[in-house]
Short mmCIF file of C-alpha atoms in Angstrom, two decimals:
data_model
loop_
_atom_site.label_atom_id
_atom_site.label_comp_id
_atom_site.label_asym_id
_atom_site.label_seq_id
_atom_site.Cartn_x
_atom_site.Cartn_y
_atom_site.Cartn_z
CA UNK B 137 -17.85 -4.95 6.24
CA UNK B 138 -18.05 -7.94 4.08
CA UNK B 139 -15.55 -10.58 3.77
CA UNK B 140 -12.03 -9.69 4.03
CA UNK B 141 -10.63 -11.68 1.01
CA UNK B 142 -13.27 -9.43 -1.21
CA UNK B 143 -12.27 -6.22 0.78
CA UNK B 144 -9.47 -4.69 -1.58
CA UNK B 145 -9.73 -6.62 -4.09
CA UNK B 146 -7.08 -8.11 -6.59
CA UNK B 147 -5.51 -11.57 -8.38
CA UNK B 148 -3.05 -13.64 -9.05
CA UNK B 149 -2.27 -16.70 -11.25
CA UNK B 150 0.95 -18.96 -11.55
CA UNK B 151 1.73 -21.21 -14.53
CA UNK B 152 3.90 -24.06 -15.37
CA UNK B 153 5.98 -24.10 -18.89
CA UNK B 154 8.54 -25.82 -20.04
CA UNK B 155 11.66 -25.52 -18.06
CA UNK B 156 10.00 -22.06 -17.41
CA UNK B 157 7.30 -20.37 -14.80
CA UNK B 158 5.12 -17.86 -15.02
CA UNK B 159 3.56 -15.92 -12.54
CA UNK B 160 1.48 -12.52 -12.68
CA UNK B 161 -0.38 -10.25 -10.45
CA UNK B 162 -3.18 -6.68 -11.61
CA UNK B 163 -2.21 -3.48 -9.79
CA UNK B 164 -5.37 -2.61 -8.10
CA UNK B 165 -5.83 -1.87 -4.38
CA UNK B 166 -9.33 -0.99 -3.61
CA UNK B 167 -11.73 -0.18 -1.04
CA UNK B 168 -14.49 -2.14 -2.03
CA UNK B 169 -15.90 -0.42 -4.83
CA UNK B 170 -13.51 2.93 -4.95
CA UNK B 171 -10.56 2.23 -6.20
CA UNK B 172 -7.85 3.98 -4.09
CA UNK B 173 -4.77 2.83 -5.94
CA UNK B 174 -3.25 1.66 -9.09
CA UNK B 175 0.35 0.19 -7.93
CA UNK B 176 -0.14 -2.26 -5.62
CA UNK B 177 2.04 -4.92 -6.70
CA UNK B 178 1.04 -8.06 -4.93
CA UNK B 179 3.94 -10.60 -6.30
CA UNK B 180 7.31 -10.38 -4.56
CA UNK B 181 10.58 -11.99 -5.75
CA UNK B 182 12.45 -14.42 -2.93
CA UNK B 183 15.49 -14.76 -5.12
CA UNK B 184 15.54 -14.56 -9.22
CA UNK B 185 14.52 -18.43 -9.35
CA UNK B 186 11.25 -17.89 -6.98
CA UNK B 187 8.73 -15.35 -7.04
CA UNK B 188 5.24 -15.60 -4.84
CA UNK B 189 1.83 -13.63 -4.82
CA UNK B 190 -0.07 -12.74 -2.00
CA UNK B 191 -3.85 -11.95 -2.96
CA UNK B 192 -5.81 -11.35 -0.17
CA UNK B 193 -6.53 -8.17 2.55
CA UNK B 194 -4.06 -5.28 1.94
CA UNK B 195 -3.01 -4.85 5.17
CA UNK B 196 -2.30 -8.73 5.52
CA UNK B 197 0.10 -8.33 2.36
CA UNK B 198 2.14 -5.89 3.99
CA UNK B 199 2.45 -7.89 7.18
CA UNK B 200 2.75 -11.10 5.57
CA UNK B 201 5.32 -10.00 2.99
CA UNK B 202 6.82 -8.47 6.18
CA UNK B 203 7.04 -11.74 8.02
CA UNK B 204 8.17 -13.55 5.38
CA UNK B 205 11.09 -11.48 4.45
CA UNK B 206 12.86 -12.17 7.95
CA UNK B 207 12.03 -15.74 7.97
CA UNK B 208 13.61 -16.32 4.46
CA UNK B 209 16.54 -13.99 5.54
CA UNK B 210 17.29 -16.15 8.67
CA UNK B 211 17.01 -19.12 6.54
CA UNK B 212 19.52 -18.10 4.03
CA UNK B 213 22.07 -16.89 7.13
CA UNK B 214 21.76 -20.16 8.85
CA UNK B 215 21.72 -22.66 6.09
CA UNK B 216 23.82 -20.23 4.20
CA UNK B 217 22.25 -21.09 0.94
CA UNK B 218 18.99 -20.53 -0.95
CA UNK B 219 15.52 -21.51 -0.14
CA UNK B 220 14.26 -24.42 -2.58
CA UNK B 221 10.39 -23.44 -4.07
CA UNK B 222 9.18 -26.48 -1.79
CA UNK B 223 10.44 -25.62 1.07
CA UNK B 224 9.72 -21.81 0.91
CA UNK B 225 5.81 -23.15 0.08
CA UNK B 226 6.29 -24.96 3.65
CA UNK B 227 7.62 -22.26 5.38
CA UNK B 228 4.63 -19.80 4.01
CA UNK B 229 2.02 -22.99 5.08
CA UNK B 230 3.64 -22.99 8.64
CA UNK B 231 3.25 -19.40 9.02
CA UNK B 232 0.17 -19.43 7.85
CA UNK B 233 -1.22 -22.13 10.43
CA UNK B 234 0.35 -20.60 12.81
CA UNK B 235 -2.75 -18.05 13.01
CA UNK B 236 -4.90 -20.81 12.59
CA UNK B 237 -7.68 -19.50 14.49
CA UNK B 238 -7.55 -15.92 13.73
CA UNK B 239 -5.77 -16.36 9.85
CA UNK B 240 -4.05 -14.11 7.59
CA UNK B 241 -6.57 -13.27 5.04
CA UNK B 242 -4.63 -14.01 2.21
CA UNK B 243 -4.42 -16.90 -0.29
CA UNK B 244 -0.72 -17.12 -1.50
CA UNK B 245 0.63 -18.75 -5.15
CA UNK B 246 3.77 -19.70 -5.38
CA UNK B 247 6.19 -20.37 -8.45
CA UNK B 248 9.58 -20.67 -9.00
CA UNK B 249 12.34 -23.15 -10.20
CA UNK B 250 14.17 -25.69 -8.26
CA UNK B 251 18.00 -25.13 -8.74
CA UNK B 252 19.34 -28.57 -10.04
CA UNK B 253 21.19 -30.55 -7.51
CA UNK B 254 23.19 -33.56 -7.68
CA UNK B 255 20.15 -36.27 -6.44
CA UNK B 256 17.99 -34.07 -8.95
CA UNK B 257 19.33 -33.12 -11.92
CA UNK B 258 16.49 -31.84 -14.16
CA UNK B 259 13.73 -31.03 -11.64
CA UNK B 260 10.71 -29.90 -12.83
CA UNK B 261 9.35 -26.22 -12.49
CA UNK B 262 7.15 -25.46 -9.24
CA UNK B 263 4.15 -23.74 -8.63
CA UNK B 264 1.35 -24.12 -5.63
CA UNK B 265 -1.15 -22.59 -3.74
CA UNK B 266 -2.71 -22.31 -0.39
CA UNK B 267 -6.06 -21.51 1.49
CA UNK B 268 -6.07 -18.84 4.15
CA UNK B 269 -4.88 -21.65 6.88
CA UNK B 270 -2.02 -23.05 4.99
CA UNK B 271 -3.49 -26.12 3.03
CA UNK B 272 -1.38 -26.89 0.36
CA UNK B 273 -2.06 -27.54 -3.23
CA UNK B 274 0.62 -28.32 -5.92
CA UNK B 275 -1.07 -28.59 -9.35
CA UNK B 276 0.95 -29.82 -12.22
CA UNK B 277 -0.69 -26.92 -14.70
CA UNK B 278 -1.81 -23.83 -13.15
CA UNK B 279 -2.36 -21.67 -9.89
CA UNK B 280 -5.39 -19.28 -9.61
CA UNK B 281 -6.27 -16.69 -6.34
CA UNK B 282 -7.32 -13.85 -5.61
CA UNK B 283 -11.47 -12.11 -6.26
CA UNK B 284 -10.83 -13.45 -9.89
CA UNK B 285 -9.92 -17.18 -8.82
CA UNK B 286 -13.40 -18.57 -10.70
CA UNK B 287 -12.93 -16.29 -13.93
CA UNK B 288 -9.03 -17.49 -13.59
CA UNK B 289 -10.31 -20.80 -13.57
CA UNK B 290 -12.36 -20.53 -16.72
CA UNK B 291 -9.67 -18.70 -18.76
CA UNK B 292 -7.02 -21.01 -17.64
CA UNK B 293 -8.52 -23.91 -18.09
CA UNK B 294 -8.87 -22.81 -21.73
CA UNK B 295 -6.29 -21.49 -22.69
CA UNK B 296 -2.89 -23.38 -20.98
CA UNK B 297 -1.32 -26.52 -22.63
CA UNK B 298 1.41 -28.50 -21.44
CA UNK B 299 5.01 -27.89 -22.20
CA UNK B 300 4.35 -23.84 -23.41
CA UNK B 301 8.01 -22.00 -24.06
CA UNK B 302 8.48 -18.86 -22.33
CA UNK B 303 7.32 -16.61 -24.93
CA UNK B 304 3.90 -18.80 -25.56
CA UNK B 305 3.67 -18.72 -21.83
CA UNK B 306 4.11 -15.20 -21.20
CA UNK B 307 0.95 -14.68 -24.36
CA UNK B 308 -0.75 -17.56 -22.25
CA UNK B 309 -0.84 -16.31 -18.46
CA UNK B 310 -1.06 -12.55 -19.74
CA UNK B 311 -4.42 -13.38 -21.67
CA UNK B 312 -5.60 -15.58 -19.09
CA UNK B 313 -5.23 -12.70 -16.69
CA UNK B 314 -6.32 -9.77 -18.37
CA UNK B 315 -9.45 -11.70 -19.58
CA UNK B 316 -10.41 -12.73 -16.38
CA UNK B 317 -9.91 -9.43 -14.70
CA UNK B 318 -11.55 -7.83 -16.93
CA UNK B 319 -15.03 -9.58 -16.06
CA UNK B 320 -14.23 -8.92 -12.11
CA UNK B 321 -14.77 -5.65 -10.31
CA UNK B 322 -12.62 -5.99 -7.57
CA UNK B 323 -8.87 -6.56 -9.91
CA UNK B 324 -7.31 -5.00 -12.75
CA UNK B 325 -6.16 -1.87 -13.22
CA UNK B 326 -2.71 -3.17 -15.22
CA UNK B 327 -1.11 -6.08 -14.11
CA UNK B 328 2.54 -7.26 -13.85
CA UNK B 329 4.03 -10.50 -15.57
CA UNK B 330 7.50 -12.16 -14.76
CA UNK B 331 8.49 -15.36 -16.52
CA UNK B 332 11.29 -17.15 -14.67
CA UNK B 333 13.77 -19.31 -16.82
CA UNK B 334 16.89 -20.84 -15.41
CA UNK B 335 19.14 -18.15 -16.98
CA UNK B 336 16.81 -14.85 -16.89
CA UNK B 337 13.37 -13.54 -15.45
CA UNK B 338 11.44 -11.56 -17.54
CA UNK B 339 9.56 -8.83 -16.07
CA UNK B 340 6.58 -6.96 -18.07
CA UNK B 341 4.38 -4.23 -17.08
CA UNK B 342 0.95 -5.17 -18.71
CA UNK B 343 -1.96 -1.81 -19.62
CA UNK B 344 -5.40 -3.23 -19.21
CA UNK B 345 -9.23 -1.67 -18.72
CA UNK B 346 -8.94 1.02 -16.25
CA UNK B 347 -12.13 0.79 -15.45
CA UNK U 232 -16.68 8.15 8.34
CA UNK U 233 -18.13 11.79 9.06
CA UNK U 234 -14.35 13.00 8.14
CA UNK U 235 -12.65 14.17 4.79
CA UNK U 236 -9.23 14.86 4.30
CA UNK U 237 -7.03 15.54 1.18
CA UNK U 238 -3.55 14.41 0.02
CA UNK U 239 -1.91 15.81 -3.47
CA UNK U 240 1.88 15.85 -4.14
CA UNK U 241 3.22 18.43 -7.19
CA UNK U 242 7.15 18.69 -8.06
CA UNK U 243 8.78 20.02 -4.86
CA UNK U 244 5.87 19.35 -1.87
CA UNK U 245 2.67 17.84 -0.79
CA UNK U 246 -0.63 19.75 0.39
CA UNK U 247 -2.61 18.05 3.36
CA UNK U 248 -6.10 19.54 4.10
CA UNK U 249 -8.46 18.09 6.51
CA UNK U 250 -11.85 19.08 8.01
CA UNK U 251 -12.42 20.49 11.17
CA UNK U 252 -15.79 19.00 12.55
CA UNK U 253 -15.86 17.54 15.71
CA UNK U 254 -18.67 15.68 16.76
CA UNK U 255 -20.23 12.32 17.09
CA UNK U 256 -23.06 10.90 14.79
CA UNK U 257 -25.14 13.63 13.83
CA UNK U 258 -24.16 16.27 16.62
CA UNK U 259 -21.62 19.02 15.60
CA UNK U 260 -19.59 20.11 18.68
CA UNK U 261 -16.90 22.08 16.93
CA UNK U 262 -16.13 23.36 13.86
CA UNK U 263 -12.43 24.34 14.23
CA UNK U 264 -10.64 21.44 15.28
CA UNK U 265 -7.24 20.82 13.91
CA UNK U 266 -6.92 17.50 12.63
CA UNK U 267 -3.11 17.70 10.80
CA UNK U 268 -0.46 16.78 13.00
CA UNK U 269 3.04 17.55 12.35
CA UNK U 270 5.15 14.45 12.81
CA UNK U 271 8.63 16.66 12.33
CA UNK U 272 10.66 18.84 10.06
CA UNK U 273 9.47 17.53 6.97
CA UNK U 274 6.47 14.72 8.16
CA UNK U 275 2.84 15.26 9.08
CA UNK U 276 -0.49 13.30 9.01
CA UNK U 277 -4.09 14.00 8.42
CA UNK U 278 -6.56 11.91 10.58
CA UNK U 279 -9.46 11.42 11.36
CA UNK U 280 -11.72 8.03 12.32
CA UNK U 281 -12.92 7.64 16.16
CA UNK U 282 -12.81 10.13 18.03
CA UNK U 283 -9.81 9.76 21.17
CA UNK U 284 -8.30 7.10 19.10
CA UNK U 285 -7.48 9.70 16.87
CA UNK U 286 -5.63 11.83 19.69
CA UNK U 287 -4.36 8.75 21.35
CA UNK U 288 -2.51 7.37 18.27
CA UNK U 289 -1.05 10.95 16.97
CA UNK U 290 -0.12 11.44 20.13
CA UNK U 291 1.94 8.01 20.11
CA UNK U 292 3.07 8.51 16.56
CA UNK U 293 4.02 11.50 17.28
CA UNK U 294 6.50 10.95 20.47
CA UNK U 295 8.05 8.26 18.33
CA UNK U 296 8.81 10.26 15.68
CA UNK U 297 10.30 12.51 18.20
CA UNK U 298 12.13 9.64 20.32
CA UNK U 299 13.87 8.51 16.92
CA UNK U 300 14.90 12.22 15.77
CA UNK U 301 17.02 12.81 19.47
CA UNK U 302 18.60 9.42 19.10
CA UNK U 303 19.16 9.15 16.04
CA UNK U 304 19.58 12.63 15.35
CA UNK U 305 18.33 12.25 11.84
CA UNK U 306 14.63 11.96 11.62
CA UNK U 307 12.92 9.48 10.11
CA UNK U 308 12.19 9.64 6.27
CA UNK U 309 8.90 9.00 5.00
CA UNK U 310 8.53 6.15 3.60
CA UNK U 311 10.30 4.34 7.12
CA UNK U 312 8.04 6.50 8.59
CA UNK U 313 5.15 5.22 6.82
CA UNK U 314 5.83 1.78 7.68
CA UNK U 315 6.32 2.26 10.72
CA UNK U 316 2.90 4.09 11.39
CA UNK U 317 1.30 1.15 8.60
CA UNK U 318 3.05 -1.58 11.22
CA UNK U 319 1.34 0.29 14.42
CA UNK U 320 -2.22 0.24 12.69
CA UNK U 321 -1.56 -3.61 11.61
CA UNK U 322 -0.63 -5.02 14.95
CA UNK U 323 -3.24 -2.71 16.68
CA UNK U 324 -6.33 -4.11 14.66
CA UNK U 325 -5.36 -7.70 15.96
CA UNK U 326 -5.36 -6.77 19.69
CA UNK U 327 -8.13 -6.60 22.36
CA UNK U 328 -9.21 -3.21 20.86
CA UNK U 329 -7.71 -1.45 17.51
CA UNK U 330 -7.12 1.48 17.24
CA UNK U 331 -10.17 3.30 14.48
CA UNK U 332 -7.80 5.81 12.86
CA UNK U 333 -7.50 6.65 8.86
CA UNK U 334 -4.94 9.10 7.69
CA UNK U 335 -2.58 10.91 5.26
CA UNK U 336 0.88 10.88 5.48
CA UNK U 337 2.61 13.62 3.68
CA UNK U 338 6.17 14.12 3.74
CA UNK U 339 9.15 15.61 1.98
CA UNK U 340 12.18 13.74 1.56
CA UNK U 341 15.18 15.87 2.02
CA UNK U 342 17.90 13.18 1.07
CA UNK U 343 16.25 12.86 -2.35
CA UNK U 344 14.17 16.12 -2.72
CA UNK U 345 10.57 13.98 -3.62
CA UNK U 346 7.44 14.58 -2.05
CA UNK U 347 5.80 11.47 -0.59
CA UNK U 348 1.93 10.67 0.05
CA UNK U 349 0.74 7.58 1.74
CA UNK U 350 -3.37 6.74 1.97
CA UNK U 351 -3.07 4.74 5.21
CA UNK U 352 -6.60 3.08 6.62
CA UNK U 353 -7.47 1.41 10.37
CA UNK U 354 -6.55 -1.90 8.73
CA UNK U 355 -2.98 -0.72 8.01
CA UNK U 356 -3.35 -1.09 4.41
CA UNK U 357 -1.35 1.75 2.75
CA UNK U 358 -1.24 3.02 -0.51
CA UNK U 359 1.70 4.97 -1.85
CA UNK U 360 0.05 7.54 -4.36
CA UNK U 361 0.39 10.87 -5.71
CA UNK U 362 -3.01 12.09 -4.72
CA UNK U 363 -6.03 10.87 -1.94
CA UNK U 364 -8.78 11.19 -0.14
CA UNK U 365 -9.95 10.02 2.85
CA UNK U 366 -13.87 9.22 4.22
CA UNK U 367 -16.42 11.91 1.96
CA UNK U 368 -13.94 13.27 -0.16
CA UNK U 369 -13.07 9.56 -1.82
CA UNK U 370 -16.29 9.52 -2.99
CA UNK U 371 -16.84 12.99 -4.29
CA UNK U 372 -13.74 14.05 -5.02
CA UNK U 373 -11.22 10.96 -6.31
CA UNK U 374 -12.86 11.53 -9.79
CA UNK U 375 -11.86 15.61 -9.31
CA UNK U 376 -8.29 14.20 -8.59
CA UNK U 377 -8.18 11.91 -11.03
CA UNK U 378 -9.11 14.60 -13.86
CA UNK U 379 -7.20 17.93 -13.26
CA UNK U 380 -4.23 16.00 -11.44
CA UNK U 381 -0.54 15.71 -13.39
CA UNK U 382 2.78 15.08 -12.76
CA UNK U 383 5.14 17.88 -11.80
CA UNK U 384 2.22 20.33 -10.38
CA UNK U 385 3.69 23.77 -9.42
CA UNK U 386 2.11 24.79 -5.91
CA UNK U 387 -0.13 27.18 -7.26
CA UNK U 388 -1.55 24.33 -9.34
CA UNK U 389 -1.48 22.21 -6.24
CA UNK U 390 -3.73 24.91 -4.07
CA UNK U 391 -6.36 25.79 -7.60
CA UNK U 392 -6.88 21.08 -7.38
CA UNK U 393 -7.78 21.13 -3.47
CA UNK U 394 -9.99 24.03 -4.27
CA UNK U 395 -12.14 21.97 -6.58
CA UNK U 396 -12.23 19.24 -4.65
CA UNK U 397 -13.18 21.01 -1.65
CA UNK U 398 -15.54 23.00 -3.76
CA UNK U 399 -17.18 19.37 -4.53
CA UNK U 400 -16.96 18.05 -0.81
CA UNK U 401 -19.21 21.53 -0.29
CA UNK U 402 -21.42 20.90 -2.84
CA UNK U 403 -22.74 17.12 -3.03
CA UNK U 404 -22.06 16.61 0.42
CA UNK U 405 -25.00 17.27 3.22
CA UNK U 406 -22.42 18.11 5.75
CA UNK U 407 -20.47 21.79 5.66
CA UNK U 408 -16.76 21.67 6.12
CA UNK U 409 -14.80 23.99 6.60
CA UNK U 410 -10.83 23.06 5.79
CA UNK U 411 -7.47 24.00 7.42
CA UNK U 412 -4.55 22.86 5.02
CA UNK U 413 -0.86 22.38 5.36
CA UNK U 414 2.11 22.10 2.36
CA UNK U 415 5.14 20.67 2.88
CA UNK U 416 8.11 21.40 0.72
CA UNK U 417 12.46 21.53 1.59
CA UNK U 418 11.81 24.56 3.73
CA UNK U 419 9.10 22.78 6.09
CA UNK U 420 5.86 22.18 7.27
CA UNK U 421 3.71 25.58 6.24
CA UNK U 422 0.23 26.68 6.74
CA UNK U 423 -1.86 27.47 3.96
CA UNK U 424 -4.96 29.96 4.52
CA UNK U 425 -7.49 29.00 2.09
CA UNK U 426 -9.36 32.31 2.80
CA UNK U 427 -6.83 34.02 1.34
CA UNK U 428 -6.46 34.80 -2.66
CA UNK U 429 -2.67 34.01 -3.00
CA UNK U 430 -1.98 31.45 -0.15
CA UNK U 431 0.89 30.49 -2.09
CA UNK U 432 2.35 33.90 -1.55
CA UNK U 433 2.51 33.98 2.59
CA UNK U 434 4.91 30.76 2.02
CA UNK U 435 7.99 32.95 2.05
CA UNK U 436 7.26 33.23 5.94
CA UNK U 437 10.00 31.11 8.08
CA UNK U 438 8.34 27.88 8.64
CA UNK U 439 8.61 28.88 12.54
CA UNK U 440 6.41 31.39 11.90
CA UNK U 441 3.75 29.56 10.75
CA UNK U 442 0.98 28.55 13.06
CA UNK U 443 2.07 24.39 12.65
CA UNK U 444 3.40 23.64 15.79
CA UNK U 445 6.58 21.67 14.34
CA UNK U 446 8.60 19.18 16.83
CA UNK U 447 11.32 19.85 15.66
CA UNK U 448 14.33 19.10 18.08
CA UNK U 449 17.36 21.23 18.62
CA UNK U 450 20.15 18.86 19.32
CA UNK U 451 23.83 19.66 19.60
CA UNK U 452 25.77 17.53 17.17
CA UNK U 453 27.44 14.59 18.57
CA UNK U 454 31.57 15.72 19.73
#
């Protein structure tokens, strides 16, 4: 069968702006090489202020996203607030390790914006990312996953600078992604973009290759 | 893999065809073997995958469909359905021994009047789409779909696309098929004879007249 993580294919990538993230998914859901469907949006929204992706095997996704939604919903009835970006990144990590020896096949990003509290009054924009086990990584620039993750790499790595304003970063993470789909088999077929800002998210359908 | 079954949704319903070979590797035992299932009023599946599994999970899917229908007396709609069946699949390929079933979900939505597909595989990955293929016809015939489909196809338009697809599934592939189809629109779950000119045309029959064996509960409403 091949590995799992290459099985359906598909990316993601999360950048940090200023005062601003970004974070953006392609539509394709394959079946190794046949392409089976065209709107399989793999980033979901927690709340307007944090939005995750969840490259990885399709099925896993579902289940995943699944799991996820109840465990943020009995967080916010309990603590009768909303999650914080860190803590959500914890809470996927736990789940995640809790299948440590038979794993979720799925590599999640996460981005989203710390509301400002009274301790922290200008915290800083959030992103990470995590292996299939729940291994954490918080990078101060960008997140990369998915069967694109090295051609991510490449155009990220090129084309990101520090302290990019929502528009620049929405030009930024949408030509990182379409470039480096566009050199991978296995993602593409149009993409999705949403660029969170304290007062708005901004949500664009992107038309790439559909081949 | 030795299957091939069709999904394709128009305006107002969705057609389901599916082989009918039985068999396992290269041995043919039957050639008539109904592999759509319907699920309830306005639900059924195409299947297909290992052989028992197949049975055993319809089977399940099936009585649950019904169970929820008597106590709820509402069935369920499709996409609830479909992730229900999608859960079923998911949990079942981490136990002791999954269950190897693919299949089409076709359903009409009566509460909103939209005709739903879903491209559901062993893995429980599911794909919500407007026209499928499952085992020889995604190879054969996704390119087929892909050129003569559009949005808002009239039935007649529906039954002319599965033609050519089958025609292509005939064809490239080494196997012979032969097909028994189904269309679901706000009236039911019909049969559609593909041996016939018009098939379109014997739709007008009461869907309890047609030969889909519909579980379709008569339940006295609540006092």
């Amino acid at each position: 069968m091949g590995s799992p993580m290459e099985y359906n294919g598909g990316s993601v990538v999360a950048m940090v702006g200023k005062d601003c993230v970004a974070i953006a998914t392609d539509l394709r859901l394959g079946q190794q090489s046949i392409g089976v469907a065209y709107n399989f949006d793999k980033v979901v929204a927690v709340n307007d202020k944090l939005y995750y992706g969840l490259p990885g095997l399709a099925t896993d996704v579902y289940s995943l996203r699944e799991h996820l939604r109840f465990r943020v919903n009995m967080y916010r009835m309990k603590e009768e607030r909303e999650i914080t970006p860190k803590t959500f990144t914890h809470l996927v990590s736990s789940s995640l390790y809790e299948k440590r020896f038979g794993p979720w096949f799925i590599e999640p990003v996460v981005a989203g914006l710390p509301q400002p509290t009274e301790l922290d009054p200008h915290p800083k924009p959030f992103i990470s990312t995590m292996d299939t086990i729940g291994c954490i990584t918080t990078p101060k620039d960008f997140a990369v996953a998915g069967t694109a993750a090295d051609k991510l790499y490449g155009a990220a790595e090129g084309l990101w600078e520090p302290d990019l304003e929502p528009d620049d970063l929405f030009e930024t993470i949408s030509q990182t992604l379409l470039n480096a789909v566009d050199r991978d088999c296995l993602s593409g077929w149009g993409a999705i973009v949403h660029v969170i800002t304290q007062d708005k998210v901004v949500t664009r359908r992107l038309r790439s290759r559909m081949d | 893999m030795g299957d091939c079954s069709f999904g394709i949704t128009g305006k107002d319903f969705v057609i389901l065809a599916s082989d009918m070979n039985a068999g396992r590797g290269i041995i043919k035992m039957k050639s008539d073997e109904n592999k759509i299932r319907a699920l309830g009023p306005h639900l059924a599946m195409a299947y297909g995958g290992e052989t028992g599994d197949t049975e055993q999970f319809t089977d399940y899917v099936e009585r649950n469909m019904r169970l929820y229908h008597i106590r709820n007396h509402n069935a369920l709609l499709p996409p609830a359905a479909s992730a229900w069946i999608r859960r079923q699949l998911a949990q079942s390929l981490r136990s002791r021994k999954p269950y190897a079933v693919n299949l089409l979900l076709g359903g009409f939505d009566t509460t909103t009047s939209l005709p739903h597909l879903y491209w559901i595989d062993y893995l429980g990955t599911k794909a919500d789409i407007p026209y499928a293929a499952h085992g020889f016809g995604m190879y054969v015939a996704l390119s087929t779909m892909d050129k003569w489909w559009f949005e808002g196809m009239p039935k007649e338009k529906g039954v002319e696309l599965l033609r050519k697809c089958i025609n292509e599934v005939q064809s490239r592939i080494v196997v012979q098929f032969n097909f028994n189809c189904i269309l679901i629109d706000a009236d039911g779950v019909h049969q559609l004879d593909l041996s016939a000119s018009d098939p379109i045309a014997d739709l007008s029959r009461a869907p309890e007249k047609a030969e889909v064996e519909v579980p379709n509960p008569i339940i006295a409403a609540p006092a």
